Coordinates of C-alpha atoms and ligand atoms in Angstrom, one line a residue:
M1 CA 85.5 119.0 107.0
P2 CA 85.5 119.5 103.2
L3 CA 88.7 118.3 101.4
S4 CA 89.6 121.9 100.4
K5 CA 89.6 123.0 104.0
R6 CA 91.9 120.3 105.2
P7 CA 95.5 121.6 105.8
T8 CA 98.2 119.9 103.8
L9 CA 101.3 118.5 105.5
T10 CA 103.2 121.6 104.5
Q11 CA 100.6 123.9 106.1
Y12 CA 100.6 121.8 109.3
L13 CA 104.4 122.0 109.6
I14 CA 104.4 125.7 109.0
D15 CA 101.7 126.2 111.6
Q16 CA 103.7 124.0 114.1
R17 CA 106.9 126.0 113.4
R18 CA 105.1 129.2 114.4
R19 CA 105.2 127.8 117.9
F20 CA 109.0 127.9 117.7
P21 CA 109.9 131.4 116.2
G22 CA 113.6 130.6 116.4
A23 CA 113.2 127.4 114.4
S24 CA 115.3 127.3 111.1
G25 CA 112.7 125.3 109.2
D26 CA 115.3 122.5 108.6
L27 CA 113.3 119.9 110.4
N28 CA 110.1 120.8 108.4
A29 CA 112.1 120.6 105.1
L30 CA 113.5 117.2 106.1
I31 CA 110.1 115.8 107.0
L32 CA 108.7 117.1 103.6
D33 CA 111.6 115.3 101.9
V34 CA 110.7 112.1 103.7
S35 CA 107.0 112.6 102.7
I36 CA 108.0 112.8 99.0
A37 CA 110.1 109.6 99.3
C38 CA 107.0 107.9 100.9
K39 CA 104.8 109.2 98.0
A40 CA 107.2 107.8 95.5
I41 CA 107.3 104.4 97.4
A42 CA 103.5 104.4 97.5
R43 CA 103.4 104.7 93.7
A44 CA 106.0 102.0 93.2
V45 CA 104.1 99.6 95.6
A46 CA 100.8 100.4 93.8
F47 CA 102.1 98.9 90.6
G48 CA 102.4 95.5 92.3
E49 CA 103.4 92.8 89.8
L50 CA 103.2 95.4 87.0
G51 CA 106.4 96.8 88.3
A52 CA 109.7 95.6 86.9
D53 CA 109.8 92.3 88.9
S54 CA 108.9 94.6 91.9
A55 CA 107.8 91.9 94.4
S56 CA 110.3 89.3 93.2
S57 CA 113.4 88.8 95.2
G58 CA 116.3 91.1 94.4
G59 CA 118.4 88.2 95.3
A60 CA 120.8 90.0 97.5
V61 CA 120.9 89.4 101.3
N62 CA 120.8 92.4 103.6
V63 CA 122.6 92.8 106.9
Q64 CA 119.7 91.1 108.6
G65 CA 120.4 88.0 106.7
E66 CA 117.1 88.4 104.8
V67 CA 116.7 88.1 101.1
Q68 CA 116.1 91.6 99.8
K69 CA 113.0 92.1 97.6
R70 CA 113.6 94.4 94.7
L71 CA 111.2 97.0 96.2
D72 CA 113.3 96.9 99.5
V73 CA 116.2 98.2 97.4
V74 CA 114.1 100.6 95.3
S75 CA 112.5 102.0 98.5
N76 CA 115.8 102.5 100.1
E77 CA 117.1 104.3 97.1
M78 CA 114.1 106.6 97.1
F79 CA 114.7 107.6 100.7
V80 CA 118.4 108.2 100.1
R81 CA 118.0 110.2 96.8
Q82 CA 115.2 112.3 98.2
A83 CA 117.0 113.2 101.4
E84 CA 120.8 113.3 100.6
W85 CA 120.9 116.6 98.6
S86 CA 118.9 119.0 100.9
G87 CA 121.6 120.0 103.3
H88 CA 119.6 119.0 106.4
L89 CA 121.4 115.7 107.1
A90 CA 124.8 114.7 108.6
G91 CA 124.1 111.1 107.6
M92 CA 121.6 108.3 107.2
A93 CA 121.1 104.7 108.4
S94 CA 118.8 102.1 107.1
E95 CA 117.7 98.5 107.6
E96 CA 118.9 97.9 104.0
M97 CA 122.4 99.4 104.5
E98 CA 124.9 97.7 106.7
L99 CA 126.9 100.9 107.3
P100 CA 125.8 104.5 107.8
Y101 CA 125.3 106.4 104.6
Q102 CA 127.7 109.4 104.0
I103 CA 126.2 112.5 102.4
P104 CA 128.1 112.8 99.1
G105 CA 130.7 115.6 98.9
E106 CA 128.7 117.6 96.3
Y107 CA 125.9 118.2 98.8
P108 CA 126.0 120.4 102.0
R109 CA 125.6 118.6 105.4
G110 CA 123.2 119.5 108.1
K111 CA 122.4 118.8 111.8
Y112 CA 120.0 115.8 111.6
L113 CA 120.4 112.0 111.3
L114 CA 117.7 110.1 109.4
V115 CA 117.2 106.4 110.3
F116 CA 114.6 104.3 108.5
D117 CA 113.1 101.0 107.5
P118 CA 112.2 101.9 103.9
L119 CA 109.8 99.0 103.4
D120 CA 108.5 97.4 106.5
G121 CA 106.5 94.2 106.1
S122 CA 107.9 93.6 102.6
G123 CA 107.3 89.8 103.1
N124 CA 103.7 90.7 102.5
L125 CA 104.2 92.3 99.0
D126 CA 103.5 89.0 97.1
V127 CA 100.1 88.7 98.8
D128 CA 99.3 92.4 98.4
V129 CA 98.9 93.1 102.1
T130 CA 99.5 96.5 103.6
V131 CA 103.2 97.5 104.0
G132 CA 104.9 100.7 105.1
S133 CA 107.9 102.8 105.8
I134 CA 109.2 103.8 109.2
F135 CA 111.5 106.8 110.0
S136 CA 113.2 108.3 112.9
I137 CA 115.0 111.7 113.1
L138 CA 117.8 112.3 115.6
R139 CA 120.1 115.3 116.1
A140 CA 123.7 114.6 115.0
P141 CA 126.3 115.2 117.7
D142 CA 127.5 118.8 117.8
E143 CA 131.0 117.7 116.9
V144 CA 129.8 116.0 113.8
V145 CA 127.9 119.2 112.7
T146 CA 130.8 121.6 113.5
S147 CA 133.5 119.4 111.9
G148 CA 131.4 118.2 109.0
R149 CA 133.1 114.8 109.3
D150 CA 131.7 111.6 108.0
V151 CA 129.3 109.9 110.4
V152 CA 130.1 106.7 112.3
E153 CA 127.8 104.1 113.9
A154 CA 128.3 105.6 117.4
D155 CA 126.8 108.9 116.3
F156 CA 123.5 107.1 115.8
L157 CA 123.5 105.1 119.0
Q158 CA 121.2 107.5 121.0
P159 CA 118.3 106.4 123.2
G160 CA 114.9 106.7 121.5
A161 CA 113.9 109.4 123.9
R162 CA 116.3 111.7 122.0
Q163 CA 114.3 111.4 118.8
V164 CA 113.3 114.8 117.4
A165 CA 110.6 113.3 115.2
A166 CA 109.3 109.9 114.2
G167 CA 106.6 108.5 111.9
Y168 CA 105.5 106.0 109.4
A169 CA 103.8 105.8 106.0
L170 CA 101.2 103.2 105.5
Y171 CA 100.7 101.8 101.9
G172 CA 97.2 100.3 102.3
P173 CA 93.8 100.9 100.8
S174 CA 94.7 104.6 101.3
T175 CA 98.2 106.0 101.7
M176 CA 98.7 107.6 105.1
L177 CA 101.5 109.5 106.9
V178 CA 101.5 109.4 110.7
L179 CA 103.9 111.8 112.4
S180 CA 105.0 113.1 115.8
V181 CA 107.4 116.0 116.3
G182 CA 107.0 115.6 120.1
N183 CA 103.6 117.4 120.4
G184 CA 101.2 114.5 120.0
V185 CA 100.5 112.4 116.9
V186 CA 98.8 113.5 113.7
G187 CA 97.7 111.5 110.6
F188 CA 97.6 112.6 107.0
T189 CA 95.9 110.9 104.1
L190 CA 97.3 111.2 100.6
D191 CA 94.8 112.9 98.3
P192 CA 95.2 110.8 95.1
N193 CA 94.0 113.7 92.9
L194 CA 96.2 116.4 94.4
G195 CA 99.2 114.2 95.3
E196 CA 99.3 116.0 98.7
F197 CA 99.0 114.6 102.2
K198 CA 95.9 116.2 103.8
L199 CA 95.3 116.3 107.6
T200 CA 92.7 113.7 108.5
H201 CA 93.6 112.7 112.1
P202 CA 94.5 115.9 114.1
D203 CA 94.9 114.2 117.4
L204 CA 95.6 110.4 117.4
R205 CA 95.3 108.8 120.8
V206 CA 95.7 105.1 121.7
P207 CA 92.3 104.0 123.1
E208 CA 92.8 102.8 126.7
D209 CA 90.2 100.0 126.6
A210 CA 91.6 97.0 124.7
Q211 CA 90.0 94.0 123.2
E212 CA 92.7 92.9 120.7
F213 CA 96.2 91.6 121.0
A214 CA 98.6 90.8 118.2
I215 CA 101.4 88.2 118.4
N216 CA 102.8 85.6 116.1
S217 CA 101.4 82.5 117.9
S218 CA 103.5 80.1 115.9
N219 CA 106.3 81.0 118.3
S220 CA 104.2 80.2 121.4
R221 CA 106.4 77.2 122.4
F222 CA 109.4 79.6 122.6
W223 CA 107.7 82.4 124.7
E224 CA 108.8 83.3 128.2
P225 CA 106.3 82.6 131.0
P226 CA 105.0 86.2 131.4
V227 CA 104.0 86.3 127.7
K228 CA 102.4 82.8 127.8
R229 CA 100.5 83.9 130.9
Y230 CA 99.2 87.1 129.3
V231 CA 98.1 85.3 126.1
D232 CA 96.5 82.4 127.9
E233 CA 94.4 84.8 130.0
C234 CA 93.3 86.7 126.9
L235 CA 92.4 83.4 125.2
A236 CA 90.4 82.3 128.3
G237 CA 88.2 85.4 127.6
R238 CA 85.2 86.1 129.9
S239 CA 85.6 82.8 131.7
G240 CA 89.1 83.7 132.7
P241 CA 90.8 86.3 134.9
R242 CA 90.3 89.0 132.3
G243 CA 86.5 88.6 132.4
K244 CA 86.1 89.6 128.8
D245 CA 86.7 88.1 125.3
F246 CA 89.6 89.2 123.2
N247 CA 90.3 89.2 119.4
M248 CA 93.7 88.2 118.1
R249 CA 95.3 89.8 115.0
W250 CA 98.6 89.2 113.2
I251 CA 99.2 91.0 110.0
A252 CA 103.0 90.5 109.9
S253 CA 103.4 94.1 109.1
M254 CA 104.4 96.2 112.1
V255 CA 103.2 99.5 110.5
A256 CA 99.7 98.1 110.0
E257 CA 99.6 96.6 113.5
V258 CA 100.7 99.9 115.1
H259 CA 98.2 101.8 113.1
R260 CA 95.4 99.5 114.2
I261 CA 96.4 100.1 117.8
L262 CA 96.3 103.9 117.3
M263 CA 92.8 103.6 115.9
R264 CA 91.4 100.8 118.1
G265 CA 93.7 100.2 121.0
G266 CA 95.1 96.8 122.1
L267 CA 98.5 95.3 122.4
F268 CA 101.3 94.4 119.9
M269 CA 103.9 92.0 121.0
Y270 CA 107.1 90.7 119.3
P271 CA 108.6 89.5 122.6
R272 CA 112.0 87.9 123.4
D273 CA 111.7 84.2 122.8
N274 CA 114.1 81.3 123.1
K275 CA 113.7 80.3 119.4
D276 CA 117.2 81.8 118.8
A277 CA 119.0 82.8 122.0
S278 CA 121.2 85.1 119.9
R279 CA 118.2 87.2 118.9
P280 CA 116.5 89.1 121.7
G281 CA 113.4 89.5 119.6
R282 CA 112.8 90.0 115.8
L283 CA 112.3 93.8 115.5
R284 CA 115.1 96.3 115.2
L285 CA 115.6 99.0 117.9
M286 CA 116.8 102.0 115.8
Y287 CA 114.4 102.0 112.9
E288 CA 111.4 100.0 114.0
A289 CA 111.0 99.9 117.8
N290 CA 112.2 103.5 118.7
P291 CA 110.1 105.4 116.1
M292 CA 107.0 103.3 116.8
S293 CA 107.5 103.7 120.5
M294 CA 107.7 107.5 120.2
I295 CA 104.5 107.5 118.2
V296 CA 102.7 105.2 120.7
E297 CA 103.9 107.2 123.8
Q298 CA 103.0 110.5 122.2
A299 CA 99.5 109.1 121.6
G300 CA 99.1 108.1 125.3
G301 CA 100.2 104.5 125.0
L302 CA 103.3 102.7 126.4
A303 CA 106.2 100.8 124.8
S304 CA 108.3 98.3 126.7
T305 CA 110.7 95.4 126.4
G306 CA 108.8 93.8 129.2
Y307 CA 111.4 94.9 131.6
E308 CA 112.1 98.5 130.6
R309 CA 110.8 101.5 128.6
I310 CA 112.1 101.0 125.0
L311 CA 112.8 104.7 124.6
E312 CA 115.4 104.5 127.4
V313 CA 117.3 101.6 126.0
K314 CA 120.9 102.6 125.2
P315 CA 121.7 101.2 121.7
T316 CA 124.8 99.0 121.3
N317 CA 124.7 98.6 117.5
L318 CA 122.8 100.0 114.6
H319 CA 120.9 96.9 113.7
Q320 CA 120.3 95.4 117.1
R321 CA 117.1 93.7 117.8
I322 CA 114.9 94.3 120.8
P323 CA 111.7 92.7 122.4
V324 CA 108.7 94.9 121.6
I325 CA 105.5 95.2 123.7
L326 CA 103.5 98.3 122.9
G327 CA 99.9 99.6 122.9
S328 CA 97.2 100.5 125.4
R329 CA 98.7 101.8 128.7
D330 CA 97.0 99.3 131.1
E331 CA 97.8 96.3 128.9
V332 CA 101.5 97.1 128.7
R333 CA 101.6 97.8 132.4
R334 CA 100.0 94.4 133.1
L335 CA 102.6 92.6 131.0
E336 CA 105.4 94.5 132.7
Q337 CA 103.9 93.4 136.0
Y338 CA 103.9 89.7 134.9
H339 CA 107.6 90.1 133.8
A340 CA 108.5 91.6 137.2
E341 CA 106.6 88.8 139.1
Y342 CA 108.4 86.2 136.9
A343 CA 111.8 87.7 137.6
A344 CA 111.0 87.8 141.3
G345 CA 109.7 84.2 141.2
T346 CA 106.2 85.3 142.5
D347 CA 104.3 84.8 139.3
K348 CA 101.0 82.9 139.4
P349 CA 100.9 80.7 136.2
F350 CA 97.4 80.8 134.7
E351 CA 95.2 77.7 135.2
S352 CA 92.3 77.4 132.7
P353 CA 89.1 76.2 134.5
L354 CA 87.7 75.3 131.1
F355 CA 90.4 73.0 129.9
N356 CA 91.8 72.1 133.2
T357 CA 95.3 72.7 131.8
R358 CA 98.0 74.6 133.5
S359 CA 100.2 76.9 131.5
L360 CA 102.9 74.9 129.8
F361 CA 105.4 77.3 131.3
M362 CA 105.0 76.2 134.9
R363 CA 108.0 77.2 136.8
G364 CA 110.6 74.6 137.0
I365 CA 109.4 72.7 133.9
Ligands
FBP401 P1 110.9 93.5 107.8 O1 111.2 94.9 108.2 O2 112.1 92.7 107.3 O3 109.7 93.4 107.0 O4 110.6 92.7 109.2 C1 109.7 93.3 110.1 C2 108.4 92.6 110.2 O5 107.9 92.3 108.9 C3 107.4 93.4 110.9 O6 106.8 94.4 110.1 C4 106.4 92.4 111.4 O7 105.7 92.8 112.6 C5 107.3 91.2 111.6 O8 108.5 91.4 110.9 C6 106.6 89.9 111.2 O9 107.4 88.9 111.7 P2 107.0 87.3 111.4 O10 107.2 87.2 109.9 O11 107.9 86.5 112.3 O12 105.6 87.2 111.8

């Protein structure tokens, strides 16, 4: 399709809104505000080391206990400044802000909550690897909207199934915006000449057949048996129970991993491990796992903790972490089955005929 014929994000949103004649247009306007913030972040990231110490550490430590890079802070500011004034939000929450953000008094307040990771994978900035932004849109509780009061943490603690919209921006060789408003998943590519997101992927679906899995294998000694069993079987390839060879990928940028799964299928895992018993996984529920789970499910995939659907988890705090297993439907179901067998004590640890080794995680060891 010629570039000039491709709808812009604005045209797509207007077309989608025609399906809901009673819609106010507030959600469309909020999504466009987010898209502008993402365009601004894409420009800031593109400057690399030419930016004002962009990739160097900002020095501060965020609520996660992670040293903030200057672009983490800059990106967070871009989301806040672009979205706070429009009158569509009751409040915001971010990986980079310990407490919910109150809409300043000079601006009207609206009916949505915006939750975001402004720069996911920022540890990759100094090696110029793809990073991204992740966002989730929830409805504010009616009482918040009618009273106009400040938001509190509890207002955000809604299961991911209640998200109105979710998406991510990908700052890679091209800049993309991938979005779901609950009617499938669409992808837009930023036209560098026009500065507009143009529709390039009108119906993203997670391919069912999988030949790739993504996990940080340096944590393998901490994995629970079901994960070890799944990975061992993939590594055994065609000589093992899977009967086919697999590729392994690990970009250490969730946005890039999820995008690969939308394009090629496969499985992404950041599972619970016993490296730090206080942390049930690395990734955060509200602004990483939930929005990505909505995207993956809307594209025909699944997203699970290993024991339950991520979108049904009732959040307990704004920055809580959660195990994440998402991707091609059959692969997620297989890993859920392994978790269920492990919990029931009926799992069959994998034995590799090639190396005559049993899984390190034999029961009872
Ligand atoms: P940040 O949001 O702080 O970047 O952390 C999230 C993340 O970078 C994910 O994007 C990625 O999948 C994961 O952490 C990488 O973890 P690890 O560095 O342990 O491989």
